[in-house]
Amino acid sequence: MVVIGVDAHKRSHTLVAADELGRKLGERTVGTTSDGHLQAVQWAAQWPQVRFALEDCRHLTRRLEGDLLRAGHQVVRVPTRLMAAARRGSRQAGKSDPIDALAVAHAALREPDLPVARLDGPARQVKLLSDHRRDLVVERTKLVNRLRWHLHELDPGLQIPSRGLRRYCVIDDLSERLANVDGTVARIARDLLVRCRELTVQINSLERELRGLVRVLAPSLLAVPGCGVLGAAMILGETAGAARFRSRHAYARFNGTAPIPVWSGNTVRVRLNRGGNRIVNTALHMIAVTQARGVGPGKDYVDKQLAAGKTRTEALRLLRRRLSDRVFTALIADERRASQPAGTVTPLPPTNLTTVMTAAA
């Protein structure tokens, strides 16, 4: 098996082939267009068995991944930290595109269980819509903050409800109040109100679209107490297929709910994991906070941890870890249901899995 490491850039991709012992066999630089990708496939055809290893920066490699997969090649994704570690451990000093590409190949040879790339499915559509909605919400928040200062200057006694500028009735009422007010501040406030209404229409429309997609793709995930449409969309889009994880523990490491071991000797100690996918971690925290307020079984678990001497922050952290297992089980169930032909009855899970689901809930 020959591994071809790829160092990706906006205008060019550098490919370096290495054998099973890590020895460099060849080097090639191609463009980032489909013609350049075809040249890469033709160049790789000189070896009978080839696997491509790409540094995991999908904003640069997504199109290359798709072309290689459609050509029938296996593609694995190498995390950036593994590539950097392989480059530091190399005998060749310095940094260049061929050096980086060879380091990607060496990391792929050293780590046989790297995530395998696949063509984008419906989860990518959910991710794009969810990210776009989040950007619009951030833009609206900045706009609302500016608008509130202008309204305070025009009328310090004006009381606007918290989150009131998300409601059409409040926006329309303010527009009527400002219609006959003269001055530059009033004109800017009217323009900001118009833009605020436009953003609210777009945000609500995206939320309705996400609701329809998530209900079809992840009904089991929506059945988790405390998991709403937006949280499910965040989890579904960022996970991009739960089947690619070896176990629920690997999924917990991915989303940052698994603690990091920091012990040596007889006393087992762990440290809070501040890494992982923060979007999925945020969605799990939203579910945990909702359950801790009495929606679902999380409140009893939090109360139990508080009685055992844990702080509320520590109890929520432990609940997030359990919810990670519950969410992973729901995602696997949804993917199995989607992969079955229409009319097929899904068999009941084994007893041990049912026990795990009950405990994780």
GROMACS .gro file of C-alpha atoms in nm:
model
  361
    1MET     CA    1   0.000   0.000   0.000
    2VAL     CA    2   0.132   0.341  -0.104
    3VAL     CA    3   0.013   0.641   0.096
    4ILE     CA    4  -0.003   0.976  -0.083
    5GLY     CA    5   0.010   1.270   0.156
    6VAL     CA    6  -0.144   1.596   0.038
    7ASP     CA    7  -0.056   1.949   0.152
    8ALA     CA    8  -0.351   2.161   0.038
    9HIS     CA    9  -0.359   2.530  -0.050
   10LYS     CA   10  -0.597   2.762  -0.233
   11ARG     CA   11  -0.415   2.751  -0.566
   12SER     CA   12  -0.218   2.424  -0.555
   13HIS     CA   13  -0.202   2.083  -0.391
   14THR     CA   14   0.134   1.916  -0.330
   15LEU     CA   15   0.131   1.534  -0.332
   16VAL     CA   16   0.408   1.311  -0.193
   17ALA     CA   17   0.391   0.930  -0.218
   18ALA     CA   18   0.546   0.712   0.053
   19ASP     CA   19   0.573   0.335   0.085
   20GLU     CA   20   0.482   0.130   0.390
   21LEU     CA   21   0.818   0.216   0.553
   22GLY     CA   22   0.770   0.588   0.499
   23ARG     CA   23   1.025   0.623   0.220
   24LYS     CA   24   0.950   0.893  -0.034
   25LEU     CA   25   0.860   0.752  -0.376
   26GLY     CA   26   0.756   1.058  -0.570
   27GLU     CA   27   0.630   1.415  -0.564
   28ARG     CA   28   0.378   1.610  -0.772
   29THR     CA   29   0.208   1.951  -0.758
   30VAL     CA   30  -0.131   1.998  -0.921
   31GLY     CA   31  -0.390   2.273  -0.941
   32THR     CA   32  -0.703   2.292  -0.729
   33THR     CA   33  -0.940   2.256  -1.024
   34SER     CA   34  -1.105   1.935  -1.143
   35ASP     CA   35  -0.842   1.909  -1.419
   36GLY     CA   36  -0.568   1.927  -1.156
   37HIS     CA   37  -0.741   1.660  -0.950
   38LEU     CA   38  -0.760   1.440  -1.262
   39GLN     CA   39  -0.385   1.480  -1.303
   40ALA     CA   40  -0.339   1.366  -0.944
   41VAL     CA   41  -0.549   1.055  -1.007
   42GLN     CA   42  -0.354   0.976  -1.325
   43TRP     CA   43  -0.022   1.024  -1.143
   44ALA     CA   44  -0.131   0.791  -0.862
   45ALA     CA   45  -0.224   0.519  -1.112
   46GLN     CA   46   0.144   0.409  -1.137
   47TRP     CA   47   0.102   0.227  -0.805
   48PRO     CA   48  -0.144  -0.065  -0.780
   49GLN     CA   49  -0.269   0.013  -0.427
   50VAL     CA   50  -0.301   0.375  -0.321
   51ARG     CA   51  -0.457   0.556  -0.026
   52PHE     CA   52  -0.475   0.933  -0.008
   53ALA     CA   53  -0.414   1.114   0.321
   54LEU     CA   54  -0.534   1.473   0.345
   55GLU     CA   55  -0.473   1.720   0.622
   56ASP     CA   56  -0.809   1.780   0.789
   57CYS     CA   57  -0.884   2.132   0.665
   58ARG     CA   58  -1.204   2.074   0.472
   59HIS     CA   59  -1.245   2.434   0.360
   60LEU     CA   60  -0.945   2.363   0.133
   61THR     CA   61  -0.978   1.990   0.063
   62ARG     CA   62  -1.354   1.935   0.030
   63ARG     CA   63  -1.356   1.950  -0.348
   64LEU     CA   64  -1.043   1.734  -0.373
   65GLU     CA   65  -1.199   1.479  -0.138
   66GLY     CA   66  -1.511   1.459  -0.353
   67ASP     CA   67  -1.318   1.410  -0.676
   68LEU     CA   68  -1.094   1.141  -0.525
   69LEU     CA   69  -1.389   0.954  -0.374
   70ARG     CA   70  -1.581   0.964  -0.701
   71ALA     CA   71  -1.269   0.826  -0.872
   72GLY     CA   72  -1.283   0.525  -0.637
   73HIS     CA   73  -0.991   0.608  -0.407
   74GLN     CA   74  -0.983   0.573  -0.030
   75VAL     CA   75  -0.925   0.901   0.152
   76VAL     CA   76  -0.838   0.948   0.519
   77ARG     CA   77  -0.826   1.274   0.715
   78VAL     CA   78  -0.517   1.354   0.920
   79PRO     CA   79  -0.564   1.602   1.208
   80THR     CA   80  -0.331   1.901   1.190
   81ARG     CA   81  -0.167   1.825   1.525
   82LEU     CA   82  -0.064   1.478   1.403
   83MET     CA   83   0.088   1.624   1.089
   84ALA     CA   84   0.280   1.883   1.292
   85ALA     CA   85   0.409   1.616   1.529
   86ALA     CA   86   0.526   1.401   1.237
   87ARG     CA   87   0.703   1.700   1.082
   88ARG     CA   88   0.882   1.784   1.407
   89GLY     CA   89   0.998   1.423   1.438
   90SER     CA   90   1.133   1.411   1.084
   91ARG     CA   91   1.505   1.402   1.012
   92GLN     CA   92   1.464   1.675   0.750
   93ALA     CA   93   1.462   2.022   0.901
   94GLY     CA   94   1.254   2.314   0.780
   95LYS     CA   95   0.904   2.355   0.642
   96SER     CA   96   0.784   2.339   0.283
   97ASP     CA   97   0.492   2.197   0.092
   98PRO     CA   98   0.671   1.865   0.012
   99ILE     CA   99   0.786   1.836   0.375
  100ASP     CA  100   0.431   1.893   0.500
  101ALA     CA  101   0.285   1.646   0.250
  102LEU     CA  102   0.536   1.379   0.353
  103ALA     CA  103   0.453   1.447   0.719
  104VAL     CA  104   0.084   1.390   0.640
  105ALA     CA  105   0.172   1.057   0.479
  106HIS     CA  106   0.388   0.957   0.779
  107ALA     CA  107   0.107   1.043   1.020
  108ALA     CA  108  -0.136   0.831   0.817
  109LEU     CA  109   0.106   0.538   0.823
  110ARG     CA  110   0.152   0.566   1.199
  111GLU     CA  111  -0.222   0.599   1.276
  112PRO     CA  112  -0.418   0.319   1.105
  113ASP     CA  113  -0.759   0.417   1.245
  114LEU     CA  114  -0.791   0.772   1.112
  115PRO     CA  115  -1.138   0.891   1.007
  116VAL     CA  116  -1.227   0.794   0.651
  117ALA     CA  117  -1.367   1.065   0.427
  118ARG     CA  118  -1.696   1.014   0.244
  119LEU     CA  119  -1.920   1.214   0.016
  120ASP     CA  120  -2.132   1.482   0.178
  121GLY     CA  121  -2.486   1.384   0.272
  122PRO     CA  122  -2.791   1.563   0.413
  123ALA     CA  123  -2.599   1.646   0.733
  124ARG     CA  124  -2.387   1.896   0.540
  125GLN     CA  125  -2.702   2.079   0.431
  126VAL     CA  126  -2.809   2.097   0.796
  127LYS     CA  127  -2.467   2.228   0.897
  128LEU     CA  128  -2.461   2.498   0.628
  129LEU     CA  129  -2.809   2.620   0.719
  130SER     CA  130  -2.735   2.608   1.093
  131ASP     CA  131  -2.407   2.799   1.053
  132HIS     CA  132  -2.574   3.057   0.830
  133ARG     CA  133  -2.852   3.109   1.081
  134ARG     CA  134  -2.598   3.148   1.363
  135ASP     CA  135  -2.411   3.414   1.164
  136LEU     CA  136  -2.734   3.603   1.103
  137VAL     CA  137  -2.819   3.590   1.474
  138VAL     CA  138  -2.477   3.736   1.560
  139GLU     CA  139  -2.528   4.011   1.303
  140ARG     CA  140  -2.873   4.090   1.443
  141THR     CA  141  -2.739   4.105   1.798
  142LYS     CA  142  -2.477   4.363   1.699
  143LEU     CA  143  -2.740   4.563   1.515
  144VAL     CA  144  -2.983   4.553   1.809
  145ASN     CA  145  -2.715   4.678   2.048
  146ARG     CA  146  -2.648   4.980   1.826
  147LEU     CA  147  -3.019   5.040   1.779
  148ARG     CA  148  -3.088   5.043   2.152
  149TRP     CA  149  -2.833   5.321   2.206
  150HIS     CA  150  -2.993   5.533   1.934
  151LEU     CA  151  -3.339   5.476   2.080
  152HIS     CA  152  -3.212   5.569   2.426
  153GLU     CA  153  -3.076   5.894   2.287
  154LEU     CA  154  -3.408   5.974   2.123
  155ASP     CA  155  -3.623   5.882   2.424
  156PRO     CA  156  -3.449   5.778   2.749
  157GLY     CA  157  -3.782   5.673   2.899
  158LEU     CA  158  -3.863   5.427   2.621
  159GLN     CA  159  -3.883   5.073   2.760
  160ILE     CA  160  -3.816   4.788   2.515
  161PRO     CA  161  -3.876   4.434   2.645
  162SER     CA  162  -3.580   4.199   2.668
  163ARG     CA  163  -3.542   4.028   2.330
  164GLY     CA  164  -3.832   4.241   2.215
  165LEU     CA  165  -3.660   4.344   1.892
  166ARG     CA  166  -3.698   3.985   1.773
  167ARG     CA  167  -4.077   4.031   1.755
  168TYR     CA  168  -4.249   4.187   1.457
  169CYS     CA  169  -4.504   4.370   1.669
  170VAL     CA  170  -4.233   4.553   1.864
  171ILE     CA  171  -4.045   4.644   1.547
  172ASP     CA  172  -4.363   4.775   1.380
  173ASP     CA  173  -4.456   4.979   1.687
  174LEU     CA  174  -4.110   5.142   1.697
  175SER     CA  175  -4.129   5.215   1.324
  176GLU     CA  176  -4.455   5.403   1.378
  177ARG     CA  177  -4.305   5.601   1.665
  178LEU     CA  178  -4.003   5.703   1.457
  179ALA     CA  179  -4.196   5.779   1.139
  180ASN     CA  180  -4.244   6.149   1.219
  181VAL     CA  181  -3.922   6.207   1.414
  182ASP     CA  182  -3.667   6.430   1.242
  183GLY     CA  183  -3.291   6.414   1.272
  184THR     CA  184  -2.997   6.197   1.172
  185VAL     CA  185  -3.025   5.967   1.474
  186ALA     CA  186  -3.389   5.890   1.396
  187ARG     CA  187  -3.307   5.820   1.030
  188ILE     CA  188  -3.030   5.578   1.130
  189ALA     CA  189  -3.263   5.410   1.381
  190ARG     CA  190  -3.529   5.362   1.110
  191ASP     CA  191  -3.270   5.204   0.878
  192LEU     CA  192  -3.156   4.973   1.156
  193LEU     CA  193  -3.516   4.871   1.227
  194VAL     CA  194  -3.568   4.780   0.863
  195ARG     CA  195  -3.252   4.569   0.863
  196CYS     CA  196  -3.351   4.409   1.195
  197ARG     CA  197  -3.683   4.303   1.050
  198GLU     CA  198  -3.515   4.158   0.740
  199LEU     CA  199  -3.275   3.955   0.953
  200THR     CA  200  -3.558   3.828   1.173
  201VAL     CA  201  -3.750   3.711   0.865
  202GLN     CA  202  -3.443   3.525   0.736
  203ILE     CA  203  -3.365   3.370   1.076
  204ASN     CA  204  -3.721   3.247   1.125
  205SER     CA  205  -3.732   3.108   0.771
  206LEU     CA  206  -3.407   2.916   0.827
  207GLU     CA  207  -3.539   2.778   1.154
  208ARG     CA  208  -3.852   2.646   0.981
  209GLU     CA  209  -3.639   2.486   0.711
  210LEU     CA  210  -3.414   2.325   0.971
  211ARG     CA  211  -3.716   2.197   1.161
  212GLY     CA  212  -3.836   2.008   0.855
  213LEU     CA  213  -3.494   1.859   0.784
  214VAL     CA  214  -3.417   1.755   1.140
  215ARG     CA  215  -3.756   1.591   1.191
  216VAL     CA  216  -3.684   1.367   0.894
  217LEU     CA  217  -3.316   1.296   0.963
  218ALA     CA  218  -3.307   1.269   1.344
  219PRO     CA  219  -3.640   1.183   1.509
  220SER     CA  220  -3.466   0.982   1.782
  221LEU     CA  221  -3.240   1.277   1.861
  222LEU     CA  222  -3.538   1.509   1.891
  223ALA     CA  223  -3.692   1.258   2.134
  224VAL     CA  224  -3.410   1.322   2.383
  225PRO     CA  225  -3.562   1.540   2.659
  226GLY     CA  226  -3.437   1.896   2.633
  227CYS     CA  227  -3.310   1.865   2.275
  228GLY     CA  228  -3.477   2.118   2.048
  229VAL     CA  229  -3.459   2.169   1.674
  230LEU     CA  230  -3.166   2.411   1.680
  231GLY     CA  231  -2.961   2.200   1.922
  232ALA     CA  232  -3.031   1.888   1.717
  233ALA     CA  233  -2.926   2.071   1.399
  234MET     CA  234  -2.598   2.175   1.562
  235ILE     CA  235  -2.527   1.817   1.672
  236LEU     CA  236  -2.633   1.661   1.344
  237GLY     CA  237  -2.433   1.899   1.127
  238GLU     CA  238  -2.112   1.883   1.330
  239THR     CA  239  -2.120   1.507   1.389
  240ALA     CA  240  -2.150   1.435   1.014
  241GLY     CA  241  -2.231   1.069   1.073
  242ALA     CA  242  -2.207   0.897   1.410
  243ALA     CA  243  -2.111   0.566   1.248
  244ARG     CA  244  -1.763   0.702   1.178
  245PHE     CA  245  -1.684   0.687   1.551
  246ARG     CA  246  -1.564   0.360   1.699
  247SER     CA  247  -1.767   0.391   2.017
  248ARG     CA  248  -1.956   0.629   2.240
  249HIS     CA  249  -1.628   0.698   2.420
  250ALA     CA  250  -1.465   0.814   2.096
  251TYR     CA  251  -1.764   1.039   2.036
  252ALA     CA  252  -1.722   1.186   2.385
  253ARG     CA  253  -1.360   1.267   2.305
  254PHE     CA  254  -1.475   1.430   1.982
  255ASN     CA  255  -1.722   1.662   2.155
  256GLY     CA  256  -1.498   1.741   2.455
  257THR     CA  257  -1.709   1.580   2.729
  258ALA     CA  258  -1.457   1.303   2.802
  259PRO     CA  259  -1.209   1.412   3.074
  260ILE     CA  260  -0.834   1.403   3.013
  261PRO     CA  261  -0.631   1.162   3.233
  262VAL     CA  262  -0.350   1.340   3.422
  263TRP     CA  263  -0.234   1.081   3.673
  264SER     CA  264   0.077   0.873   3.734
  265GLY     CA  265   0.081   0.623   4.016
  266ASN     CA  266  -0.200   0.483   4.228
  267THR     CA  267  -0.433   0.784   4.241
  268VAL     CA  268  -0.650   0.825   3.932
  269ARG     CA  269  -0.704   1.191   3.843
  270VAL     CA  270  -0.856   1.361   3.541
  271ARG     CA  271  -0.870   1.716   3.410
  272LEU     CA  272  -1.144   1.910   3.234
  273ASN     CA  273  -1.127   1.875   2.857
  274ARG     CA  274  -1.137   2.223   2.705
  275GLY     CA  275  -1.091   2.091   2.352
  276GLY     CA  276  -1.317   1.895   2.126
  277ASN     CA  277  -1.595   2.027   1.905
  278ARG     CA  278  -1.727   2.327   2.096
  279ILE     CA  279  -2.048   2.352   1.893
  280VAL     CA  280  -2.157   2.000   1.989
  281ASN     CA  281  -2.039   2.067   2.344
  282THR     CA  282  -2.255   2.380   2.355
  283ALA     CA  283  -2.559   2.187   2.232
  284LEU     CA  284  -2.503   1.921   2.498
  285HIS     CA  285  -2.474   2.192   2.762
  286MET     CA  286  -2.806   2.341   2.647
  287ILE     CA  287  -2.970   1.999   2.686
  288ALA     CA  288  -2.809   1.951   3.028
  289VAL     CA  289  -2.928   2.290   3.157
  290THR     CA  290  -3.280   2.222   3.027
  291GLN     CA  291  -3.293   1.880   3.194
  292ALA     CA  292  -3.153   2.021   3.518
  293ARG     CA  293  -3.453   2.255   3.529
  294GLY     CA  294  -3.691   1.960   3.537
  295VAL     CA  295  -3.736   1.858   3.172
  296GLY     CA  296  -3.635   1.493   3.161
  297PRO     CA  297  -3.436   1.275   3.401
  298GLY     CA  298  -3.138   1.511   3.434
  299LYS     CA  299  -3.270   1.694   3.741
  300ASP     CA  300  -3.266   1.379   3.957
  301TYR     CA  301  -2.909   1.306   3.850
  302VAL     CA  302  -2.794   1.661   3.924
  303ASP     CA  303  -2.962   1.653   4.266
  304LYS     CA  304  -2.789   1.323   4.340
  305GLN     CA  305  -2.449   1.469   4.251
  306LEU     CA  306  -2.515   1.781   4.460
  307ALA     CA  307  -2.603   1.562   4.758
  308ALA     CA  308  -2.274   1.377   4.707
  309GLY     CA  309  -2.079   1.701   4.747
  310LYS     CA  310  -2.035   1.807   4.385
  311THR     CA  311  -2.082   2.167   4.280
  312ARG     CA  312  -2.352   2.252   4.028
  313THR     CA  313  -2.089   2.312   3.759
  314GLU     CA  314  -1.935   1.969   3.822
  315ALA     CA  315  -2.279   1.805   3.823
  316LEU     CA  316  -2.367   1.961   3.486
  317ARG     CA  317  -2.030   1.851   3.352
  318LEU     CA  318  -2.102   1.491   3.453
  319LEU     CA  319  -2.451   1.516   3.305
  320ARG     CA  320  -2.307   1.634   2.974
  321ARG     CA  321  -2.091   1.322   2.959
  322ARG     CA  322  -2.395   1.099   3.009
  323LEU     CA  323  -2.594   1.297   2.755
  324SER     CA  324  -2.313   1.246   2.503
  325ASP     CA  325  -2.374   0.870   2.525
  326ARG     CA  326  -2.749   0.921   2.494
  327VAL     CA  327  -2.711   1.145   2.190
  328PHE     CA  328  -2.467   0.902   2.027
  329THR     CA  329  -2.714   0.616   2.071
  330ALA     CA  330  -2.993   0.827   1.918
  331LEU     CA  331  -2.777   0.925   1.620
  332ILE     CA  332  -2.682   0.563   1.553
  333ALA     CA  333  -3.049   0.462   1.568
  334ASP     CA  334  -3.146   0.735   1.321
  335GLU     CA  335  -2.869   0.640   1.078
  336ARG     CA  336  -2.965   0.272   1.090
  337ARG     CA  337  -3.328   0.360   1.029
  338ALA     CA  338  -3.235   0.581   0.732
  339SER     CA  339  -3.016   0.309   0.578
  340GLN     CA  340  -3.293   0.046   0.581
  341PRO     CA  341  -3.530   0.001   0.286
  342ALA     CA  342  -3.882   0.135   0.321
  343GLY     CA  343  -4.114  -0.103   0.504
  344THR     CA  344  -3.836  -0.280   0.694
  345VAL     CA  345  -3.901  -0.325   1.065
  346THR     CA  346  -3.611  -0.214   1.283
  347PRO     CA  347  -3.517  -0.492   1.529
  348LEU     CA  348  -3.511  -0.417   1.898
  349PRO     CA  349  -3.165  -0.335   2.038
  350PRO     CA  350  -2.993  -0.594   2.255
  351THR     CA  351  -3.044  -0.592   2.629
  352ASN     CA  352  -2.705  -0.445   2.715
  353LEU     CA  353  -2.760  -0.153   2.475
  354THR     CA  354  -3.102  -0.090   2.627
  355THR     CA  355  -2.938  -0.079   2.969
  356VAL     CA  356  -2.681   0.170   2.844
  357MET     CA  357  -2.955   0.390   2.694
  358THR     CA  358  -3.150   0.387   3.019
  359ALA     CA  359  -2.845   0.473   3.226
  360ALA     CA  360  -2.736   0.748   2.984
  361ALA     CA  361  -3.081   0.905   2.990
   0.00000   0.00000   0.00000
